[in-house]
XYZ file of C-alpha atoms in Angstrom:
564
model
C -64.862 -33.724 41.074
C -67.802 -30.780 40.950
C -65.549 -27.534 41.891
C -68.214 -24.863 44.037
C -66.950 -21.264 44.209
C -67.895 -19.669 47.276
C -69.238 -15.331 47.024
C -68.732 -14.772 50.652
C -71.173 -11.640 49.287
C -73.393 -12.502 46.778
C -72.686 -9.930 44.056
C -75.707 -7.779 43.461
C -77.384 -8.444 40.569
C -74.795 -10.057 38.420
C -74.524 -13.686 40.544
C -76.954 -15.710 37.792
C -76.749 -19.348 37.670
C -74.525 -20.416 35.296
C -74.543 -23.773 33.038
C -71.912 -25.871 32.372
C -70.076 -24.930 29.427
C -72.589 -21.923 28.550
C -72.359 -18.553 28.234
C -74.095 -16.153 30.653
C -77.104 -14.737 29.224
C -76.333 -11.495 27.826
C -78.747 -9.300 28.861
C -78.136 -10.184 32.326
C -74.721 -8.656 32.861
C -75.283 -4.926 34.525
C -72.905 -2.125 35.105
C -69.767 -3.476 37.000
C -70.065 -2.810 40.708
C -66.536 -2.305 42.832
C -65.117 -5.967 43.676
C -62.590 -7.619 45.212
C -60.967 -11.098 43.993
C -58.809 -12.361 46.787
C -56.932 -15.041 48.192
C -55.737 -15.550 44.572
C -52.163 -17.056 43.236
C -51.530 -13.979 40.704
C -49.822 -13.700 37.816
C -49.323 -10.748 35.138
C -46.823 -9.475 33.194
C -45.808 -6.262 34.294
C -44.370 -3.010 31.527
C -40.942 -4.424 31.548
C -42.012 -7.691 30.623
C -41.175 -9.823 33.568
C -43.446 -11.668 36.074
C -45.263 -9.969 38.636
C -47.156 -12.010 41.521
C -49.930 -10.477 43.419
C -52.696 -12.671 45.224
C -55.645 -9.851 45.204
C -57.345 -7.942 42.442
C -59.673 -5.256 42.762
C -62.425 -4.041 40.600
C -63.399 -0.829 39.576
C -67.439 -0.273 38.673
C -65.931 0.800 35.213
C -64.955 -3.383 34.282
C -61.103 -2.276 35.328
C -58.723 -2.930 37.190
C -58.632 -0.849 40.268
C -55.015 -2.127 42.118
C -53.209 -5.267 42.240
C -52.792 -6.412 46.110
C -49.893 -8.100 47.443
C -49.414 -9.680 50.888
C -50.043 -7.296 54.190
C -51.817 -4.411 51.794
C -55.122 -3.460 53.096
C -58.190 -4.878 51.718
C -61.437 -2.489 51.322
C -63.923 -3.377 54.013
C -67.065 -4.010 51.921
C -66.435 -4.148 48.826
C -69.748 -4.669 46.826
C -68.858 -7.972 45.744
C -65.753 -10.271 47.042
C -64.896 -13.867 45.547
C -62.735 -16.157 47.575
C -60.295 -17.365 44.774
C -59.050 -20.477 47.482
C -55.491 -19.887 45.887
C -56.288 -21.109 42.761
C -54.243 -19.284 39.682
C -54.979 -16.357 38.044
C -53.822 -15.696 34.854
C -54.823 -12.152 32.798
C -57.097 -12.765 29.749
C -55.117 -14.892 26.802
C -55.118 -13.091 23.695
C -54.618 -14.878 20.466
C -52.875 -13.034 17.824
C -53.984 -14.598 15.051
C -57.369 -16.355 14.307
C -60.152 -17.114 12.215
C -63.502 -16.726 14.011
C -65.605 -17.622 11.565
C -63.834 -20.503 10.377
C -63.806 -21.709 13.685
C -67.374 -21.766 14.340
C -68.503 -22.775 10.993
C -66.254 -25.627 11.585
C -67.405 -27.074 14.581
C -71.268 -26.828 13.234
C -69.982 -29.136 10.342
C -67.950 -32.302 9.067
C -64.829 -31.521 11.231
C -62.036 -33.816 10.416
C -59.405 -32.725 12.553
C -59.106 -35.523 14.183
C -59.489 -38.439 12.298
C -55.835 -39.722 11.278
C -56.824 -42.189 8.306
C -58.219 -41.471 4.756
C -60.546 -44.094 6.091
C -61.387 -42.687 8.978
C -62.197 -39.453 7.573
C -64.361 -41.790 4.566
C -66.504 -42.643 7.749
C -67.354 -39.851 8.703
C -68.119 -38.242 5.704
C -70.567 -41.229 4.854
C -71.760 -40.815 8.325
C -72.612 -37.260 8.290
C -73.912 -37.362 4.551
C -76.710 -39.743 6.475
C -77.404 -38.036 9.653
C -77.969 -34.150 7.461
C -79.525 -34.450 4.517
C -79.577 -30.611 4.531
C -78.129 -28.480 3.281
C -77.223 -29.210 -0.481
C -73.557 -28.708 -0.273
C -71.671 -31.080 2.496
C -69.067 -28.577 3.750
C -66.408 -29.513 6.154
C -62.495 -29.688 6.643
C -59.553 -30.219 8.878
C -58.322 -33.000 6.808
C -54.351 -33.325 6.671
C -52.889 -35.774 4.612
C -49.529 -35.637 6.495
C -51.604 -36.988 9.377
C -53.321 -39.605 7.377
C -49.740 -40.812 5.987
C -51.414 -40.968 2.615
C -48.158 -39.885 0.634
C -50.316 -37.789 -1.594
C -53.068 -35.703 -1.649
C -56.562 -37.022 -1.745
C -58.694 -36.587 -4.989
C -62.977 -36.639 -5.451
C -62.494 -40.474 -6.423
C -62.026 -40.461 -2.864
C -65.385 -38.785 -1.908
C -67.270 -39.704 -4.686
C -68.551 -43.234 -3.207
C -69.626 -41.987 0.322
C -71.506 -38.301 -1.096
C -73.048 -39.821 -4.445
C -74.321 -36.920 -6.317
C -74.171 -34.460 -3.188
C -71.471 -31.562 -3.809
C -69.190 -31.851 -1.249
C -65.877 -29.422 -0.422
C -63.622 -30.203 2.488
C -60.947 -27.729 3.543
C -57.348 -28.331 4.230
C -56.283 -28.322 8.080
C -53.931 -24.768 6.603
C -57.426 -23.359 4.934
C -55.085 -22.999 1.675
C -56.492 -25.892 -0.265
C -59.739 -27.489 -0.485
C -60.956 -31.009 -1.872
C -63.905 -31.363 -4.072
C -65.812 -34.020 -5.198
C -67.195 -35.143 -9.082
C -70.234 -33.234 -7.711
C -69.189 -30.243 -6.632
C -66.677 -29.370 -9.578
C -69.557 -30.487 -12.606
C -71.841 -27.962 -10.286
C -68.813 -25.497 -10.899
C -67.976 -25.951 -14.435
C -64.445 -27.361 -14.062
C -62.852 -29.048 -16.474
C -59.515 -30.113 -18.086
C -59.182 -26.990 -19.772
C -59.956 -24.708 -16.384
C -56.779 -23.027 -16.609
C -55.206 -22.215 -12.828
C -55.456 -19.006 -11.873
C -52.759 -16.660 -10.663
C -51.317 -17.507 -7.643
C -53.400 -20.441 -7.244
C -53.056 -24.202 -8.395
C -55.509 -27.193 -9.032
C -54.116 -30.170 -9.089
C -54.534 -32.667 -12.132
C -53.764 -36.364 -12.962
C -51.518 -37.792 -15.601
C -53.624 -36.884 -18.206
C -54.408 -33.268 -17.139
C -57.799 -33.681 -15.374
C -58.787 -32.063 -12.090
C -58.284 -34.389 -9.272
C -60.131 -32.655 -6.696
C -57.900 -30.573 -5.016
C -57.439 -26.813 -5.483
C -54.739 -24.794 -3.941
C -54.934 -21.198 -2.798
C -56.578 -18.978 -5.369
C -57.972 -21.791 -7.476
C -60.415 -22.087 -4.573
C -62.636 -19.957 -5.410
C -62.903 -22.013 -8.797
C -65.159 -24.239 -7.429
C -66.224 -22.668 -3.905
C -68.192 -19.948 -6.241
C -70.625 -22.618 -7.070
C -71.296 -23.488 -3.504
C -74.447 -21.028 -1.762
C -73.226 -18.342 0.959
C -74.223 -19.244 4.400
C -77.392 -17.984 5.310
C -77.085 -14.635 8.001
C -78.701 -16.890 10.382
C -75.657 -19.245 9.697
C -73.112 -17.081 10.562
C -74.382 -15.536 13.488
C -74.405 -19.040 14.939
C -71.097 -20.106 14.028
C -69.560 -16.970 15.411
C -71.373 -17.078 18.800
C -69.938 -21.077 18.760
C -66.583 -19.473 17.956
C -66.872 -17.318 21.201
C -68.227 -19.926 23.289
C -65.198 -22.072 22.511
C -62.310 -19.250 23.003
C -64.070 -18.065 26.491
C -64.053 -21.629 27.708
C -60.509 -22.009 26.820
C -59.548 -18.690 28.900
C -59.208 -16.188 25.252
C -60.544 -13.634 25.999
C -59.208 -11.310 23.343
C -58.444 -12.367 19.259
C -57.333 -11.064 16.376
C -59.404 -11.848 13.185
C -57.634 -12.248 10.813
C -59.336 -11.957 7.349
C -62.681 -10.742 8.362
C -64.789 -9.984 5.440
C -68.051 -7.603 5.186
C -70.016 -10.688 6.225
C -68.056 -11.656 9.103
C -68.283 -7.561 10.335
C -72.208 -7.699 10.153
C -72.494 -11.291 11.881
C -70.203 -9.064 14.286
C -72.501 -6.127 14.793
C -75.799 -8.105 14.911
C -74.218 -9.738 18.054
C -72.616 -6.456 19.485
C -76.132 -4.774 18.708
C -77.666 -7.504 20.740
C -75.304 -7.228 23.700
C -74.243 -11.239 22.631
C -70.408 -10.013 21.427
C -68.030 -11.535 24.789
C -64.748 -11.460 23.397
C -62.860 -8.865 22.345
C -62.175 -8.816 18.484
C -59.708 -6.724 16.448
C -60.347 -7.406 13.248
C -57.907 -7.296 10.035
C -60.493 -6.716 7.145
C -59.775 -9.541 4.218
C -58.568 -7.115 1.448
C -57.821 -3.485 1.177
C -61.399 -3.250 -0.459
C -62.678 -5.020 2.481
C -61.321 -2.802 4.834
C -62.324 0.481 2.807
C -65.886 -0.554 2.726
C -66.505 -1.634 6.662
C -64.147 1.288 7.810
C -64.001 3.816 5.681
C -61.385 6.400 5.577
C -59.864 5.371 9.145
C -59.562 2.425 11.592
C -63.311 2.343 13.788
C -63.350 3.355 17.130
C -63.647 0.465 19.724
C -67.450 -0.897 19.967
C -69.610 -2.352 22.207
C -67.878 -1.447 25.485
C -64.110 -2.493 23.487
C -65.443 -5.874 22.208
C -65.121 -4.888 18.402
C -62.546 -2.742 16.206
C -61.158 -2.696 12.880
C -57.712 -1.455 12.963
C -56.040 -3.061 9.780
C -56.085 -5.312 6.912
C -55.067 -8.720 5.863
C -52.778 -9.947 2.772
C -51.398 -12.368 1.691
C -47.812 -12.664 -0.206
C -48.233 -16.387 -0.521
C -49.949 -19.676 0.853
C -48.823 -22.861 2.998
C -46.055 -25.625 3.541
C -48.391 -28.213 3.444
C -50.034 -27.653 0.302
C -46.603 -26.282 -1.183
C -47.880 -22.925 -1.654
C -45.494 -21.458 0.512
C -42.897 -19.148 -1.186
C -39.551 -20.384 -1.290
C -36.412 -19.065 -2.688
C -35.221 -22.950 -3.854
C -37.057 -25.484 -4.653
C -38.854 -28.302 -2.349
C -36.850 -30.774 -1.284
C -39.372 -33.224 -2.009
C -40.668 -31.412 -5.233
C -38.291 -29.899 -7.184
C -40.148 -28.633 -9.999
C -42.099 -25.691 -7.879
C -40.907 -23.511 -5.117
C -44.896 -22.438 -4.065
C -46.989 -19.616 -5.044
C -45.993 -15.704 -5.018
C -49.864 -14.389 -4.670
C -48.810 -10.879 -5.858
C -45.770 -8.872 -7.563
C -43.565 -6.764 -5.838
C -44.907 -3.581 -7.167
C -48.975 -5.033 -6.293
C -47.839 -5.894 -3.064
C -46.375 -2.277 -2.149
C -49.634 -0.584 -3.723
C -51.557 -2.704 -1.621
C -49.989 -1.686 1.687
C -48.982 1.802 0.619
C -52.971 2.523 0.103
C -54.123 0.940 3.625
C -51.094 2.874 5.322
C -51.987 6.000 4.246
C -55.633 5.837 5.752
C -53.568 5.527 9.093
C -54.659 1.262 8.682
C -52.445 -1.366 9.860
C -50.544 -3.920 7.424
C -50.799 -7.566 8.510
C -49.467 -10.092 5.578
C -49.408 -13.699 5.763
C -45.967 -14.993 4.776
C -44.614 -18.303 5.293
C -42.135 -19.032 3.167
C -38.134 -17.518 2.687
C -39.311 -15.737 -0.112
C -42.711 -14.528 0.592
C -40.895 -13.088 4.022
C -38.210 -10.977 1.914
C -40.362 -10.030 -0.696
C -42.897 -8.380 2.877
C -39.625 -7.272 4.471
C -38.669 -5.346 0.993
C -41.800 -3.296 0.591
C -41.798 -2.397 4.184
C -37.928 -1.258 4.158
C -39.142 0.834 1.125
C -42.557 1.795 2.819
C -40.794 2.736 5.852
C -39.358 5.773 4.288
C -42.646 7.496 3.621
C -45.120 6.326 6.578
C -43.063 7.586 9.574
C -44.440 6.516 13.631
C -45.751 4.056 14.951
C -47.275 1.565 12.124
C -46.605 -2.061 13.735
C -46.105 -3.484 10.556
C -47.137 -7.024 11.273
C -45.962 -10.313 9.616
C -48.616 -13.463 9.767
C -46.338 -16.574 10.532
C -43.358 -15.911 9.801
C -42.254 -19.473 9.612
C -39.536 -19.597 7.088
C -37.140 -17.067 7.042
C -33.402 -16.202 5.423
C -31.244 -15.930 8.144
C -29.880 -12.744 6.286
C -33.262 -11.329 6.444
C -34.060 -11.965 10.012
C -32.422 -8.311 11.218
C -34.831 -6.701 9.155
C -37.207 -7.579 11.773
C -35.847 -5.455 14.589
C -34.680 -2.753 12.262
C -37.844 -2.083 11.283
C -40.155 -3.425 14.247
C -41.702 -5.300 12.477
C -44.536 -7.799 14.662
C -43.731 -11.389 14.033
C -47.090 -12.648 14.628
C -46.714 -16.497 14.892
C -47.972 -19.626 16.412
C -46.091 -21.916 18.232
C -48.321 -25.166 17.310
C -47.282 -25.019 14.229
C -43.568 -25.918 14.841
C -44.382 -29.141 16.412
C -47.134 -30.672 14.040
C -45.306 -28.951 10.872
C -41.827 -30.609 12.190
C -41.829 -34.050 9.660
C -43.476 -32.163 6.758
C -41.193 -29.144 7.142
C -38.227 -31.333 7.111
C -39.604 -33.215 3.930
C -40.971 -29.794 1.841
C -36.803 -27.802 3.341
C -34.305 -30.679 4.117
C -32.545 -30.072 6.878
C -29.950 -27.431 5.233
C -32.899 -24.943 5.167
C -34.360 -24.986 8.641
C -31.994 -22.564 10.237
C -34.482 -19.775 10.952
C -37.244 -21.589 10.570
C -40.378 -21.022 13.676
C -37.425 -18.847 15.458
C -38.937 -17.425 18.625
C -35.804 -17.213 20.290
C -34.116 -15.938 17.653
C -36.670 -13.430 17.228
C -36.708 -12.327 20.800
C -32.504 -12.047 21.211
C -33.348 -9.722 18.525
C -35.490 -7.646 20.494
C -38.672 -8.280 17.997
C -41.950 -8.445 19.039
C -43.637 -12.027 19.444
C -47.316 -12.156 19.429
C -48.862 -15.643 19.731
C -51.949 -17.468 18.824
C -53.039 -20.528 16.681
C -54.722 -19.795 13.554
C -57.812 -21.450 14.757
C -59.683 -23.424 12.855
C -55.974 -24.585 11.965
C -54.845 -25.490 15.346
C -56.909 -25.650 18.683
C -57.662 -22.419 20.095
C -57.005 -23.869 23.541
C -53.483 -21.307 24.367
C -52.051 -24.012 27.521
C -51.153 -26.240 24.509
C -49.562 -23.698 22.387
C -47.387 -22.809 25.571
C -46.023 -26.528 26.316
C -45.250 -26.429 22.476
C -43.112 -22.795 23.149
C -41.773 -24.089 25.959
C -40.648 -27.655 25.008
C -40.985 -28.013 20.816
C -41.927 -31.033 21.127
C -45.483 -32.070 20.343
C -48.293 -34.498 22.713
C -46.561 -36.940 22.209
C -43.101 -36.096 23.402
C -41.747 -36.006 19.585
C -38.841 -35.006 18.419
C -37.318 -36.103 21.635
C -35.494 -32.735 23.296
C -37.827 -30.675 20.899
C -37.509 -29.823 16.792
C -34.651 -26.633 16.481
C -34.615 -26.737 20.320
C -32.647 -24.105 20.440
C -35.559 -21.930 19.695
C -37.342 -22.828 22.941
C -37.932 -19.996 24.959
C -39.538 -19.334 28.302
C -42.948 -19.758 29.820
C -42.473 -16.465 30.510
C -41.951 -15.619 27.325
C -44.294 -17.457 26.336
C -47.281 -16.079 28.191
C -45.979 -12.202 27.125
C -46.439 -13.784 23.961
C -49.920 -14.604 24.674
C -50.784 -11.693 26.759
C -49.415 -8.662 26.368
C -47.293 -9.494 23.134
C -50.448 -9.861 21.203
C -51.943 -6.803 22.795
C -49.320 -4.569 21.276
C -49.322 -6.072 18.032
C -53.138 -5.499 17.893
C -52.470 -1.641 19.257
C -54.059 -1.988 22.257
C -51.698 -2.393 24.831
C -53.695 0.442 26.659
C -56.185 -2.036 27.665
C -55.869 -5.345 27.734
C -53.016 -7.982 27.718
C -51.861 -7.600 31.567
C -53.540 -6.664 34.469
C -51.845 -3.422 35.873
C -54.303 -0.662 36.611
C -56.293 0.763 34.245
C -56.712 -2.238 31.652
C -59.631 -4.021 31.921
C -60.410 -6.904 34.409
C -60.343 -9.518 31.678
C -58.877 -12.736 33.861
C -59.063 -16.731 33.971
C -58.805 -18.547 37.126
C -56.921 -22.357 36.550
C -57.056 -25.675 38.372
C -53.036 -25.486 38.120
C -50.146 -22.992 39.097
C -48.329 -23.409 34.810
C -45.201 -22.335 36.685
C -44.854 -24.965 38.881
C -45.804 -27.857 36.640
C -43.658 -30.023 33.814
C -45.041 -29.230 29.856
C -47.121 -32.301 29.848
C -49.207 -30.830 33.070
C -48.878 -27.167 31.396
C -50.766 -28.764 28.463
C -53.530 -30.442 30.574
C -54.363 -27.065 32.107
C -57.860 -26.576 32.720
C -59.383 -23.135 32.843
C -62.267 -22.607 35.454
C -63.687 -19.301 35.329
C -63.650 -16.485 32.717
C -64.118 -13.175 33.817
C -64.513 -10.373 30.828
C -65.025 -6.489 32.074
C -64.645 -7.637 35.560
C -68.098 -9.527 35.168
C -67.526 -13.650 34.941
C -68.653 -15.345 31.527
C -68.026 -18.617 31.645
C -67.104 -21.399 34.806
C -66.398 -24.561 34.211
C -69.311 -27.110 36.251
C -68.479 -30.748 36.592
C -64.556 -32.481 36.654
């Protein structure tokens, strides 16, 4: 069914037609005038984290919000715009916490393989796509998982190999902590049986000792260095993709996590060119990263707050899936590895000790039991000498000592996790643990009765960017399909409540700016979705079905959905 909004005053200047699915034209959008949005079924989370309803919103000509309006409070007599929200939801601007943006992009302009759910399938459409671009050189693609395929192993090039012929081809992991190469691609590369794996990396080899394909964490960049950067052109693209597919799924805030000095200029040229929409904080890939784009201190918000870098990125080891996460036993279903430490204790704390000082944030990826302590150590130790406010931030968080979950509150440290990966991790994590080792394991309850900070997102490409998903999954545990039954650890469900501070205001803090965005009390900006469902009066399966409508960034609308 077509869904027509109704202006009862057309707003001056700013009402341009808008496509379905598209992005407004950026030049178009002027200075915010004073509006209204009324007749609304409001929701926001309010300073002391608990719902507040309203059912009005008005503007201020600075892209803020003005006042919230409840029932029988006056409404301004001419407003210079008013849109009649016919008591559909409003929701404040999602923010997800954790993200790749150009990952995502680059990912839908090539061989994505999230869904196929076969080796075979995913054989098709690599022999497919081979045929339909013969350019550029290098096939590039990913999303593969081969949990989902049910291969019982990883894939090798022998797989590839028939369907690229002498095209290099690399295809990343679903995690982005492995990636499969063919014959091709590793002869272009120089890899051989004596490439020796690099420090906290792994490539995997047959019986006789000879690459198979795959390469694990830091072996990546064994055979990606062979492969030719994308073009500037490239990127641009794939990042303006990236925002067209957060805005139409109601994010309109992210934090980047792992942006490099390639990523930053894609950034700028867009900002410069009045194309950057969402609003980025980015976590430069690297203390060097960081020291080059910033400089001596986090930037100032750009581009009207669209852009800032306010921290860096580390890791302290890689993912369950590829067993590169950090444990403190053995896998269950490997017993002769317990993942990859990326750096030692004392590298680690150098690391973080040298961002902290130029006043940067410290976000580190850690996903296993030990990767988690060995974090938690250097920031007990760190803690002593950088005093205030750092929001020490841990990516993940996924497997965790119950002895070292305390340290969490004690030292507030951010647990910056996504709750999509619970319910399509919950076979493999049971298979890489066993069941003795789950106990704080994707503990958002725990977390929370602990009074620790939860900040959502996805890890896009990883997992769909699309939040409503990610909340059912909070809410319930349990994945599409209704599996496990009653939810995997269900007593780590929380709230949608919860949930949505998570995704709101949760991963405003955690990205230091709670001053502006993440709810919609005065004074933040009017960054808003309006739905064609009320999520708190709907079962999970509805929640996840949620469709957003409108986006509205700066109190100016981005995006509307056309069509049913």
């Amino acid at each position: 069914m077509r869904r027509v909004i109704t202006l009862t005053l057309i707003m001056l200047l700013a009402a341009a037609p808008v496509a379905a699915r598209k992005q407004l034209p950026a030049l178009e959008i002027p200075v915010t005038p004073q509006g209204l949005v009324d007749n609304v079924n409001g929701y926001t989370i309010d300073a002391q984290g608990n719902l507040e309803r309203f059912n009005g919103l008005l503007i201020g000509r600075d892209g803020r919000v003005a006042k919230l309006l409840h029932d029988g409070e006056a409404r301004p007599e001419r407003p210079d715009f008013r849109l009649d929200g016919q008591r559909r939801t409003l929701l404040p601007g999602l923010n997800d916490a954790h993200g790749h943006i150009s990952g995502l992009g680059f990912q839908a302009l090539s061989l994505d393989l999230t869904e196929t759910t076969t080796l075979e399938d995913a054989q098709r459409k690599l022999q497919r796509y081979a045929a339909e671009h013969e350019t550029p050189a290098w096939i590039r693609g990913g999303g593969w998982n081969q949990e989902k395929w049910k291969l019982g192993r990883f894939p090798t090039a022998a797989d590839l190999d028939p369907f690229t012929k002498d095209r290099p081809a690399l295809l990343e992991r679903v995690d982005g902590h492995a990636i499969l190469a063919n014959s091709a691609a590793m002869a272009a590369a120089g890899i051989t049986a004596r490439t020796q794996d690099p420090p906290g990396g792994r490539i995997e080899r047959d019986a006789k000792g000879s690459p198979t394909g795959l390469f694990v964490d830091a072996a990546r960049a064994l055979v990606e260095k062979a492969a030719p950067l994308p073009l500037p052109r490239e990127r641009d693209a794939a990042i303006a993709k990236a925002q067209d597919i957060l805005i139409a799924d109601g994010v309109t805030a992210t934090s980047d996590m792992g942006t490099d000095v390639n990523d930053w200029e894609s950034m700028r040229r867009l900002g410069d060119a009045g194309r950057l929409r969402v609003r980025i904080t980015s976590y430069g890939m690297g203390v060097d990263a960081v020291l080059t784009i910033a400089g001596s201190q986090p930037t100032p918000w750009l581009y009207d707050g669209r852009l800032r870098m306010i921290g860096v990125k580390l890791y302290a080891d890689g993912a369950l899936g590829s067993r590169g996460a950090w444990l403190k036993q053995p896998y269950s279903d490997m017993s002769n590895t317990r993942g990859l430490q990326f750096l030692d204790d004392a590298k680690i704390k150098n690391l973080m000790s040298r961002a902290a000082m130029d006043g940067f944030q410290v976000a580190v990826h850690a996903i296993g039991d030990a990767a988690n302590a060995q974090v938690l150590d250097a920031i007990e130790e760190l803690s002593a000498t950088y005093e205030g406010d750092r929001r020490w931030r841990i990516e993940h968080a996924q497997i965790i000592d119950p002895a070292d979950l305390p340290r969490f509150a004690k030292y507030k440290v951010v647990a910056s996790m996504q709750p999509t990966h619970a319910t399509s991790d919950h076979i493999m994590a049971v298979k890489r643990l066993g069941p003795g080792r789950l106990k704080g394991a994707y503990a958002w309850k725990t977390m929370l009765d602990n009074h620790v900070t939860l900040a959502f997102g996805s890890d896009y490409p990883v997992e769909n960017p699309n939040p409503f998903p990610g909340m059912a999954d909070a809410v319930t545990r349990e994945d599409a399909a209704g599996d496990p039954p009653g939810g995997f650890l269900p007593e780590e469900k929380i709230s949608l409540t919860q949930a949505l501070a998570a995704f709101t205001t949760g991963a405003a803090y955690a990205a230091k700016a709670e001053d502006r965005i993440g709810s919609l009390t005065p004074g933040h900006f009017a960054d808003f979705i309006l739905l064609d469902r009320d999520p708190f009066q709907i079962d999970s399966r509805a929640l996840r079905e949620t469709k957003v409508l409108e986006t509205w960034i700066g109190g100016v609308r981005a995006w509307v959905r056309t069509g049913s």
